[in-house]
């Protein structure tokens, strides 16, 4: 039954559940004509309510795209038609239990050995090898048609990708065009196997590394340098027993230290070097680089259980408030005999951990990170926007790691910003030369707005906005240049 009355998703986050096409979206200002491609986002939307209020992010995948051409924008939004989605729709109810716990599924769909059957593809998109995918770290990537966003199906890279699971945030090396991806819990729930793959720019697996982790924990994101692959993880713990007991897949253990793996790209799985340190919650990274025999990683990481509202703690303790991220720099010294990392907090302020960089600089030394934060000093219109004062992400900022300076974009007094995304300016090569885009929730109008700003002058404010006539939140997005995917049908409606 699609009865959402007991759910806590209300207001702007209430379920929408429809598929949409909007031709020639309403715009404010002139959308730059040199932006040609698609801003593709993936998030979760519940077809049926989850079985539990304290579940993890196990909503059905939903993929959407703002397609830019000739200063115009088309919008498409579709469910990702996973086996999970199709089985639920056929049964007209929620068949699946706790996040990443196949033992908690309805007997009609239980299949512990085959996570493909419960993967929801609800986290992030990526375009690589001429294909577009919706991703989730607990199952395979689902290929999606770049124009219609109809689901084509799960993809195993010509049978050469052997891990049962894939990556939420793979990285593409801008020099070689390779995609580096991995599956943790690669051979089954709670397995210590971490299988890592490189996929060449044509979409064929070119290398596999097999390693095992110090202890099984969430490995949501990675980082890549020209020489090394970096795997930050830790804090969350799991076991087959707790899953068989119909509990959550993850518990946060506040007494557990975290770890970061460093794998040489020209080495073997057994060359993985593990570094250790205190309790940290590693979610999203900015970038990394190799300098001599040191690996340097920059990331907006948390001290504590960031998914606290969804994932419980081992000792039953409640966290007082949602932890926000701080921008940190880690040095992993491969010459050192110590297995400890060193860490520096680059800005004391708290930021959104959904950070992005100029993707042309992934693996390379870079200067800028882009992310959002809450400025409580900026105006908020509570009459029109509700009680979100002090809780709305009202700023996108460019963090300059070299000069430690900020350039800020303010979105408005009834808005909150989702993850930003960098769009390189056509023909440019200099880092940060391009646009910063992202989708804001407009609480007064109860609709979503895509903002477009100059990434080198955020303080100047909007270049243009694209207004959707409905709420369209999502989690992660990527910018896809027109030449990266075989766009066809949509081009036809956007000529002239
Ligand atoms: C995160 C999100 C997920 C997930 C694990 O943002 C971690 C963190 C949307 O799914 O499965
Ligand atoms: Fe993520």
JSON list of N, CA and C and ligand atoms in Angstrom, two decimals, residues 57 99 122-123 136-137 218 220 283-284 306-307 475-476, ligand 1:
[
{"chain": "A", "resi": 57, "resn": "UNK", "atom": "N", "xyz": [19.23, 4.80, 3.97]},
{"chain": "A", "resi": 57, "resn": "UNK", "atom": "CA", "xyz": [18.77, 5.34, 2.68]},
{"chain": "A", "resi": 57, "resn": "UNK", "atom": "C", "xyz": [18.42, 4.22, 1.70]},
{"chain": "A", "resi": 99, "resn": "UNK", "atom": "N", "xyz": [17.78, -1.40, 5.28]},
{"chain": "A", "resi": 99, "resn": "UNK", "atom": "CA", "xyz": [18.88, -1.03, 4.40]},
{"chain": "A", "resi": 99, "resn": "UNK", "atom": "C", "xyz": [19.96, -2.12, 4.38]},
{"chain": "A", "resi": 122, "resn": "UNK", "atom": "N", "xyz": [20.08, 4.61, -5.88]},
{"chain": "A", "resi": 122, "resn": "UNK", "atom": "CA", "xyz": [19.48, 5.87, -5.41]},
{"chain": "A", "resi": 122, "resn": "UNK", "atom": "C", "xyz": [20.49, 6.93, -4.97]},
{"chain": "A", "resi": 123, "resn": "UNK", "atom": "N", "xyz": [21.78, 6.79, -5.40]},
{"chain": "A", "resi": 123, "resn": "UNK", "atom": "CA", "xyz": [22.79, 7.67, -4.79]},
{"chain": "A", "resi": 123, "resn": "UNK", "atom": "C", "xyz": [23.39, 8.70, -5.75]},
{"chain": "A", "resi": 136, "resn": "UNK", "atom": "N", "xyz": [24.60, 2.88, -6.67]},
{"chain": "A", "resi": 136, "resn": "UNK", "atom": "CA", "xyz": [24.38, 2.66, -5.23]},
{"chain": "A", "resi": 136, "resn": "UNK", "atom": "C", "xyz": [25.47, 1.69, -4.80]},
{"chain": "A", "resi": 137, "resn": "UNK", "atom": "N", "xyz": [26.04, 1.92, -3.63]},
{"chain": "A", "resi": 137, "resn": "UNK", "atom": "CA", "xyz": [27.20, 1.13, -3.24]},
{"chain": "A", "resi": 137, "resn": "UNK", "atom": "C", "xyz": [26.88, -0.32, -2.85]},
{"chain": "A", "resi": 218, "resn": "UNK", "atom": "N", "xyz": [31.59, 1.16, 6.25]},
{"chain": "A", "resi": 218, "resn": "UNK", "atom": "CA", "xyz": [31.08, 1.85, 5.07]},
{"chain": "A", "resi": 218, "resn": "UNK", "atom": "C", "xyz": [32.22, 2.54, 4.32]},
{"chain": "A", "resi": 220, "resn": "UNK", "atom": "N", "xyz": [32.06, 4.91, 1.42]},
{"chain": "A", "resi": 220, "resn": "UNK", "atom": "CA", "xyz": [31.11, 5.60, 0.55]},
{"chain": "A", "resi": 220, "resn": "UNK", "atom": "C", "xyz": [31.78, 6.30, -0.62]},
{"chain": "A", "resi": 283, "resn": "UNK", "atom": "N", "xyz": [32.81, 10.52, 4.58]},
{"chain": "A", "resi": 283, "resn": "UNK", "atom": "CA", "xyz": [31.82, 10.41, 3.51]},
{"chain": "A", "resi": 283, "resn": "UNK", "atom": "C", "xyz": [32.45, 10.90, 2.20]},
{"chain": "A", "resi": 284, "resn": "UNK", "atom": "N", "xyz": [32.26, 12.18, 1.84]},
{"chain": "A", "resi": 284, "resn": "UNK", "atom": "CA", "xyz": [32.67, 12.62, 0.51]},
{"chain": "A", "resi": 284, "resn": "UNK", "atom": "C", "xyz": [34.03, 13.31, 0.50]},
{"chain": "A", "resi": 306, "resn": "UNK", "atom": "N", "xyz": [27.47, 10.63, 10.88]},
{"chain": "A", "resi": 306, "resn": "UNK", "atom": "CA", "xyz": [26.72, 11.67, 10.20]},
{"chain": "A", "resi": 306, "resn": "UNK", "atom": "C", "xyz": [25.31, 11.20, 9.85]},
{"chain": "A", "resi": 307, "resn": "UNK", "atom": "N", "xyz": [25.15, 9.86, 9.70]},
{"chain": "A", "resi": 307, "resn": "UNK", "atom": "CA", "xyz": [23.82, 9.33, 9.38]},
{"chain": "A", "resi": 307, "resn": "UNK", "atom": "C", "xyz": [23.05, 9.01, 10.66]},
{"chain": "A", "resi": 475, "resn": "UNK", "atom": "N", "xyz": [20.03, 13.85, -4.51]},
{"chain": "A", "resi": 475, "resn": "UNK", "atom": "CA", "xyz": [21.21, 13.82, -3.65]},
{"chain": "A", "resi": 475, "resn": "UNK", "atom": "C", "xyz": [22.44, 14.32, -4.40]},
{"chain": "A", "resi": 476, "resn": "UNK", "atom": "N", "xyz": [22.90, 13.52, -5.37]},
{"chain": "A", "resi": 476, "resn": "UNK", "atom": "CA", "xyz": [24.14, 13.85, -6.07]},
{"chain": "A", "resi": 476, "resn": "UNK", "atom": "C", "xyz": [23.90, 14.09, -7.56]},
{"chain": "B", "resi": 1, "resn": "LIG", "atom": "C1", "xyz": [25.22, 7.71, 1.95]},
{"chain": "B", "resi": 1, "resn": "LIG", "atom": "C2", "xyz": [24.13, 7.66, 1.10]},
{"chain": "B", "resi": 1, "resn": "LIG", "atom": "C3", "xyz": [23.64, 6.44, 0.70]},
{"chain": "B", "resi": 1, "resn": "LIG", "atom": "C4", "xyz": [24.25, 5.27, 1.13]},
{"chain": "B", "resi": 1, "resn": "LIG", "atom": "C5", "xyz": [25.34, 5.33, 1.97]},
{"chain": "B", "resi": 1, "resn": "LIG", "atom": "O1", "xyz": [25.44, 10.04, 1.85]},
{"chain": "B", "resi": 1, "resn": "LIG", "atom": "C6", "xyz": [25.82, 6.56, 2.38]},
{"chain": "B", "resi": 1, "resn": "LIG", "atom": "C7", "xyz": [25.76, 9.00, 2.38]},
{"chain": "B", "resi": 1, "resn": "LIG", "atom": "C8", "xyz": [21.88, 7.37, -0.60]},
{"chain": "B", "resi": 1, "resn": "LIG", "atom": "O2", "xyz": [22.57, 6.27, -0.12]},
{"chain": "B", "resi": 1, "resn": "LIG", "atom": "O3", "xyz": [23.74, 4.10, 0.70]}
]
